[in-house]
Amino acid sequence: MFISPAYAQTAGGAAESGGFASLISFAPLLLIFIVFYFLMIRPQQTRMKALQAAVAAVKKGDSVVTAGGIIGRVTRVEDTIVEVEVAPNTRIRVVKATIAEVTGLNSKPAND
């Protein structure tokens, strides 16, 4: 009785725009997530897939670098273990999961 119909209609319209305003305030957070996905998460996933494929396809004669920094040439490959020659007549056994980089047979050194 004391509230005019015009005031009641204004309050209803404000409630609808309040929902839209909260959606607009959520948009920057969504935009930041999308940017992070395309600039950080997706490239990292592609690098990991490429590394996993290279480790799975490692073969005798490939040069490898382990996560511990050991560089050597593969002499034997088993299911989960690789034998790496780090010096003449010095061979170590390394778990395949610890290989950080695989280079091919005829790869060129970085400083040449």
XYZ file of N, CA, C and O in Angstrom:
448
model
N 0.793 -1.188 0.000
C 0.000 0.000 0.000
C 0.837 1.254 0.000
O 0.453 2.236 -0.632
N 1.939 1.205 0.713
C 2.756 2.396 0.761
C 3.764 2.446 -0.389
O 4.341 3.485 -0.642
N 4.017 1.304 -1.066
C 4.989 1.244 -2.152
C 4.249 1.430 -3.465
O 3.272 0.750 -3.749
N 4.734 2.358 -4.249
C 4.081 2.598 -5.525
C 4.467 1.499 -6.515
O 5.524 0.877 -6.395
N 3.632 1.213 -7.518
C 3.954 0.185 -8.511
C 5.223 0.507 -9.303
O 5.953 -0.387 -9.687
N 5.532 1.742 -9.535
C 6.729 2.116 -10.283
C 7.985 1.715 -9.514
O 8.969 1.252 -10.083
N 7.976 1.879 -8.210
C 9.138 1.515 -7.405
C 9.339 0.006 -7.401
O 10.465 -0.482 -7.495
N 8.276 -0.755 -7.333
C 8.379 -2.214 -7.332
C 8.922 -2.713 -8.657
O 9.711 -3.660 -8.699
N 8.575 -2.096 -9.745
C 9.094 -2.492 -11.037
C 10.576 -2.161 -11.160
O 11.338 -2.925 -11.724
N 11.002 -1.071 -10.610
C 12.411 -0.696 -10.654
C 13.254 -1.697 -9.861
O 14.320 -2.089 -10.282
N 12.756 -2.125 -8.747
C 13.505 -3.083 -7.930
C 13.654 -4.410 -8.668
O 14.701 -5.047 -8.608
N 12.646 -4.858 -9.379
C 12.724 -6.098 -10.128
C 13.740 -5.996 -11.256
O 14.494 -6.917 -11.529
N 13.798 -4.867 -11.929
C 14.764 -4.659 -13.008
C 16.184 -4.612 -12.478
O 17.124 -5.081 -13.112
N 16.376 -4.092 -11.303
C 17.710 -4.023 -10.714
C 18.210 -5.417 -10.351
O 19.392 -5.714 -10.459
N 17.331 -6.280 -9.944
C 17.733 -7.643 -9.598
C 18.201 -8.392 -10.839
O 19.157 -9.156 -10.785
N 17.538 -8.189 -11.958
C 17.959 -8.852 -13.188
C 19.305 -8.331 -13.661
O 20.148 -9.088 -14.108
N 19.527 -7.035 -13.580
C 20.815 -6.489 -14.015
C 21.923 -6.867 -13.041
O 23.083 -6.919 -13.402
N 21.590 -7.146 -11.790
C 22.590 -7.585 -10.817
C 23.165 -8.938 -11.192
O 24.347 -9.203 -11.021
N 22.356 -9.846 -11.726
C 22.837 -11.149 -12.177
C 23.764 -11.009 -13.367
O 24.778 -11.689 -13.475
N 23.406 -10.109 -14.268
C 24.256 -9.845 -15.432
C 25.572 -9.193 -15.006
O 26.629 -9.509 -15.547
N 25.511 -8.318 -14.013
C 26.717 -7.657 -13.511
C 27.670 -8.668 -12.870
O 28.891 -8.572 -13.031
N 27.118 -9.643 -12.160
C 27.995 -10.651 -11.566
C 28.634 -11.526 -12.645
O 29.767 -11.972 -12.505
N 27.914 -11.762 -13.737
C 28.478 -12.513 -14.853
C 29.604 -11.728 -15.522
O 30.649 -12.290 -15.856
N 29.408 -10.433 -15.675
C 30.440 -9.581 -16.267
C 31.674 -9.514 -15.357
O 32.800 -9.500 -15.832
N 31.482 -9.499 -14.046
C 32.626 -9.453 -13.128
C 33.392 -10.776 -13.126
O 34.561 -10.813 -12.752
N 32.749 -11.863 -13.542
C 33.398 -13.169 -13.612
C 34.173 -13.345 -14.925
O 35.074 -14.174 -15.018
N 33.867 -12.546 -15.933
C 34.483 -12.671 -17.260
C 36.005 -12.484 -17.260
O 36.703 -13.243 -17.933
N 36.594 -11.512 -16.533
C 38.064 -11.397 -16.545
C 38.771 -12.638 -16.006
O 39.814 -13.037 -16.521
N 38.188 -13.255 -14.997
C 38.782 -14.478 -14.459
C 38.763 -15.593 -15.497
O 39.744 -16.325 -15.665
N 37.665 -15.703 -16.213
C 37.557 -16.684 -17.280
C 38.546 -16.385 -18.404
O 39.194 -17.291 -18.931
N 38.695 -15.136 -18.741
C 39.638 -14.729 -19.782
C 41.085 -15.055 -19.383
O 41.867 -15.544 -20.206
N 41.436 -14.836 -18.131
C 42.793 -15.149 -17.650
C 43.046 -16.655 -17.741
O 44.124 -17.086 -18.160
N 42.061 -17.467 -17.382
C 42.225 -18.921 -17.482
C 42.428 -19.353 -18.925
O 43.279 -20.198 -19.215
N 41.682 -18.777 -19.850
C 41.825 -19.127 -21.263
C 43.210 -18.751 -21.776
O 43.857 -19.523 -22.481
N 43.706 -17.584 -21.407
C 45.041 -17.156 -21.828
C 46.105 -18.090 -21.250
O 47.026 -18.505 -21.960
N 46.005 -18.439 -19.968
C 46.965 -19.363 -19.370
C 46.935 -20.720 -20.054
O 47.974 -21.347 -20.235
N 45.755 -21.182 -20.422
C 45.656 -22.478 -21.082
C 46.417 -22.472 -22.402
O 47.203 -23.371 -22.675
N 46.196 -21.448 -23.225
C 46.828 -21.430 -24.540
C 48.303 -21.034 -24.496
O 49.073 -21.418 -25.364
N 48.729 -20.283 -23.500
C 50.131 -19.854 -23.443
C 51.016 -20.737 -22.573
O 52.235 -20.760 -22.777
N 50.444 -21.457 -21.620
C 51.281 -22.234 -20.711
C 50.934 -23.721 -20.670
O 51.814 -24.564 -20.808
N 49.684 -24.054 -20.481
C 49.312 -25.451 -20.261
C 49.401 -26.264 -21.544
O 50.006 -27.342 -21.566
N 48.829 -25.768 -22.624
C 48.814 -26.522 -23.886
C 50.214 -26.757 -24.458
O 50.534 -27.881 -24.857
N 51.106 -25.737 -24.508
C 52.467 -26.018 -25.008
C 53.220 -27.031 -24.139
O 53.966 -27.859 -24.659
N 53.000 -26.976 -22.832
C 53.666 -27.934 -21.954
C 53.179 -29.352 -22.230
O 53.966 -30.301 -22.232
N 51.892 -29.511 -22.479
C 51.353 -30.834 -22.793
C 51.920 -31.367 -24.098
O 52.239 -32.558 -24.193
N 52.079 -30.511 -25.107
C 52.641 -30.975 -26.378
C 54.103 -31.360 -26.217
O 54.555 -32.339 -26.817
N 54.861 -30.607 -25.403
C 56.264 -30.972 -25.152
C 56.359 -32.311 -24.426
O 57.228 -33.130 -24.737
N 55.480 -32.536 -23.458
C 55.506 -33.798 -22.722
C 55.143 -34.980 -23.626
O 55.753 -36.038 -23.531
N 54.176 -34.804 -24.513
C 53.812 -35.875 -25.440
C 54.965 -36.179 -26.387
O 55.246 -37.340 -26.688
N 55.652 -35.144 -26.857
C 56.788 -35.351 -27.754
C 57.925 -36.074 -27.028
O 58.564 -36.973 -27.592
N 58.191 -35.703 -25.777
C 59.246 -36.367 -25.005
C 58.882 -37.823 -24.739
O 59.727 -38.707 -24.865
N 57.641 -38.093 -24.388
C 57.227 -39.467 -24.129
C 57.339 -40.318 -25.391
O 57.756 -41.480 -25.324
N 57.008 -39.746 -26.530
C 57.136 -40.491 -27.790
C 58.600 -40.757 -28.107
O 58.960 -41.841 -28.570
N 59.473 -39.772 -27.855
C 60.905 -39.957 -28.114
C 61.507 -40.994 -27.179
O 62.332 -41.808 -27.603
N 61.114 -40.990 -25.931
C 61.630 -41.973 -24.971
C 61.127 -43.368 -25.330
O 61.871 -44.348 -25.234
N 59.888 -43.479 -25.757
C 59.356 -44.784 -26.135
C 60.048 -45.322 -27.389
O 60.180 -46.528 -27.555
N 60.530 -44.428 -28.267
C 61.157 -44.847 -29.523
C 62.680 -44.834 -29.458
O 63.338 -44.929 -30.491
N 63.253 -44.734 -28.260
C 64.718 -44.705 -28.147
C 65.279 -46.033 -28.654
O 64.697 -47.088 -28.446
N 66.405 -45.949 -29.354
C 67.013 -47.154 -29.927
C 68.521 -47.089 -29.756
O 69.079 -46.074 -29.358
N 69.161 -48.194 -30.068
C 70.605 -48.300 -29.929
C 71.284 -47.261 -30.820
O 70.935 -47.087 -31.982
N 72.248 -46.542 -30.239
C 72.994 -45.535 -30.977
C 72.522 -44.113 -30.723
O 73.227 -43.164 -31.044
N 71.343 -43.938 -30.144
C 70.852 -42.594 -29.840
C 71.640 -41.988 -28.686
O 72.061 -42.691 -27.764
N 71.818 -40.685 -28.729
C 72.409 -39.977 -27.601
C 71.282 -39.532 -26.683
O 70.248 -39.067 -27.147
N 71.491 -39.699 -25.389
C 70.470 -39.322 -24.420
C 71.080 -38.475 -23.318
O 72.281 -38.544 -23.044
N 70.228 -37.672 -22.703
C 70.581 -36.903 -21.512
C 69.572 -37.304 -20.450
O 68.366 -37.250 -20.677
N 70.065 -37.700 -19.289
C 69.160 -38.094 -18.212
C 68.775 -36.875 -17.392
O 69.352 -35.797 -17.530
N 67.790 -37.054 -16.528
C 67.352 -35.968 -15.655
C 68.467 -35.556 -14.693
O 68.506 -34.423 -14.226
N 69.383 -36.458 -14.422
C 70.512 -36.146 -13.552
C 71.650 -35.459 -14.270
O 72.646 -35.075 -13.651
N 71.556 -35.302 -15.589
C 72.571 -34.606 -16.348
C 73.611 -35.511 -16.979
O 74.613 -35.026 -17.508
N 73.423 -36.798 -16.949
C 74.374 -37.734 -17.549
C 74.116 -37.805 -19.047
O 72.992 -38.004 -19.483
N 75.170 -37.638 -19.827
C 75.076 -37.686 -21.282
C 75.778 -38.945 -21.758
O 76.878 -39.255 -21.318
N 75.138 -39.666 -22.653
C 75.759 -40.873 -23.162
C 75.048 -41.394 -24.394
O 74.079 -40.815 -24.873
N 75.568 -42.518 -24.898
C 75.018 -43.153 -26.093
C 74.396 -44.488 -25.687
O 74.980 -45.261 -24.936
N 73.201 -44.754 -26.212
C 72.461 -45.959 -25.858
C 73.123 -47.171 -26.506
O 73.435 -47.165 -27.695
N 73.363 -48.226 -25.691
C 73.954 -49.446 -26.214
C 72.967 -50.615 -26.193
O 73.121 -51.556 -26.959
N 71.961 -50.543 -25.310
C 70.968 -51.616 -25.245
C 69.671 -51.052 -24.676
O 69.680 -50.228 -23.768
N 68.558 -51.532 -25.221
C 67.237 -51.061 -24.780
C 66.419 -52.251 -24.322
O 66.310 -53.250 -25.024
N 65.853 -52.137 -23.131
C 64.926 -53.140 -22.606
C 63.572 -52.458 -22.423
O 63.377 -51.341 -22.892
N 62.641 -53.124 -21.743
C 61.299 -52.565 -21.569
C 61.312 -51.246 -20.808
O 60.794 -50.242 -21.279
N 61.886 -51.235 -19.635
C 61.885 -50.027 -18.801
C 63.281 -49.505 -18.504
O 63.415 -48.463 -17.875
N 64.305 -50.220 -18.947
C 65.686 -49.846 -18.638
C 66.487 -49.698 -19.924
O 66.311 -50.448 -20.883
N 67.372 -48.714 -19.926
C 68.252 -48.451 -21.067
C 69.688 -48.508 -20.561
O 70.007 -47.987 -19.497
N 70.556 -49.156 -21.325
C 71.976 -49.171 -20.980
C 72.656 -48.072 -21.772
O 72.539 -48.002 -22.994
N 73.361 -47.186 -21.063
C 73.981 -46.008 -21.673
C 75.486 -46.074 -21.467
O 75.964 -46.317 -20.354
N 76.234 -45.867 -22.541
C 77.697 -45.803 -22.460
C 78.090 -44.345 -22.278
O 77.858 -43.508 -23.144
N 78.687 -44.034 -21.109
C 79.056 -42.662 -20.785
C 80.524 -42.372 -21.079
O 80.912 -41.209 -21.187
N 81.327 -43.408 -21.208
C 82.740 -43.297 -21.560
C 83.123 -44.632 -22.193
O 82.376 -45.603 -22.102
N 84.273 -44.693 -22.872
C 84.667 -45.978 -23.460
C 84.713 -47.081 -22.393
O 85.331 -46.928 -21.346
N 83.998 -48.155 -22.658
C 83.900 -49.318 -21.772
C 83.304 -48.991 -20.396
O 83.572 -49.692 -19.428
N 82.530 -47.927 -20.297
C 81.840 -47.588 -19.054
C 80.354 -47.454 -19.372
O 79.933 -46.523 -20.044
N 79.598 -48.426 -18.886
C 78.163 -48.454 -19.182
C 77.377 -48.404 -17.884
O 77.761 -49.009 -16.888
N 76.274 -47.674 -17.930
C 75.370 -47.610 -16.783
C 73.965 -47.958 -17.255
O 73.639 -47.817 -18.428
N 73.175 -48.441 -16.308
C 71.777 -48.750 -16.624
C 70.920 -47.614 -16.074
O 71.068 -47.213 -14.930
N 70.009 -47.129 -16.920
C 69.178 -45.982 -16.572
C 67.720 -46.357 -16.802
O 67.395 -47.008 -17.796
N 66.849 -45.938 -15.924
C 65.412 -46.146 -16.101
C 64.938 -45.208 -17.213
O 65.317 -44.041 -17.260
N 64.120 -45.714 -18.122
C 63.659 -44.922 -19.264
C 62.952 -43.638 -18.831
O 63.045 -42.614 -19.493
N 62.231 -43.683 -17.724
C 61.471 -42.518 -17.269
C 62.367 -41.347 -16.874
O 61.905 -40.208 -16.812
N 63.656 -41.612 -16.621
C 64.558 -40.530 -16.220
C 65.251 -39.873 -17.404
O 66.043 -38.957 -17.207
N 64.958 -40.300 -18.613
C 65.571 -39.677 -19.789
C 64.885 -38.339 -20.045
O 63.660 -38.260 -20.139
N 65.681 -37.280 -20.144
C 65.141 -35.935 -20.324
C 65.205 -35.461 -21.767
O 64.447 -34.586 -22.167
N 66.118 -36.039 -22.559
C 66.265 -35.612 -23.949
C 66.849 -36.750 -24.762
O 67.732 -37.467 -24.298
N 66.367 -36.890 -25.989
C 66.870 -37.917 -26.898
C 67.276 -37.229 -28.190
O 66.505 -36.468 -28.766
N 68.512 -37.486 -28.635
C 68.946 -36.979 -29.932
C 69.253 -38.168 -30.822
O 69.630 -39.230 -30.344
N 69.102 -37.996 -32.111
C 69.252 -39.097 -33.049
C 70.689 -39.478 -33.318
O 71.626 -38.965 -32.713
N 70.851 -40.376 -34.285
C 72.186 -40.875 -34.634
C 73.051 -39.807 -35.286
O 74.225 -39.658 -34.957
N 72.509 -39.067 -36.225
C 73.295 -38.115 -37.005
C 72.995 -36.666 -36.602
O 73.008 -35.775 -37.437
N 72.739 -36.429 -35.336
C 72.432 -35.070 -34.919
C 73.712 -34.253 -34.811
O 74.784 -34.763 -34.509
N 73.600 -32.990 -35.083
C 74.743 -32.079 -35.075
C 74.849 -31.411 -33.708
O 73.829 -30.982 -33.150
N 76.019 -31.286 -33.119
C 76.169 -30.610 -31.837
C 75.742 -29.140 -31.946
O 75.808 -28.526 -33.001
N 75.330 -28.594 -30.824
C 74.794 -27.230 -30.826
C 75.852 -26.174 -31.117
O 75.551 -25.125 -31.669
N 77.105 -26.415 -30.772
C 78.126 -25.391 -30.955
C 78.881 -25.508 -32.265
O 79.857 -24.816 -32.484
N 78.491 -26.382 -33.156
C 79.176 -26.512 -34.456
C 78.391 -25.861 -35.565
O 77.244 -25.808 -35.637
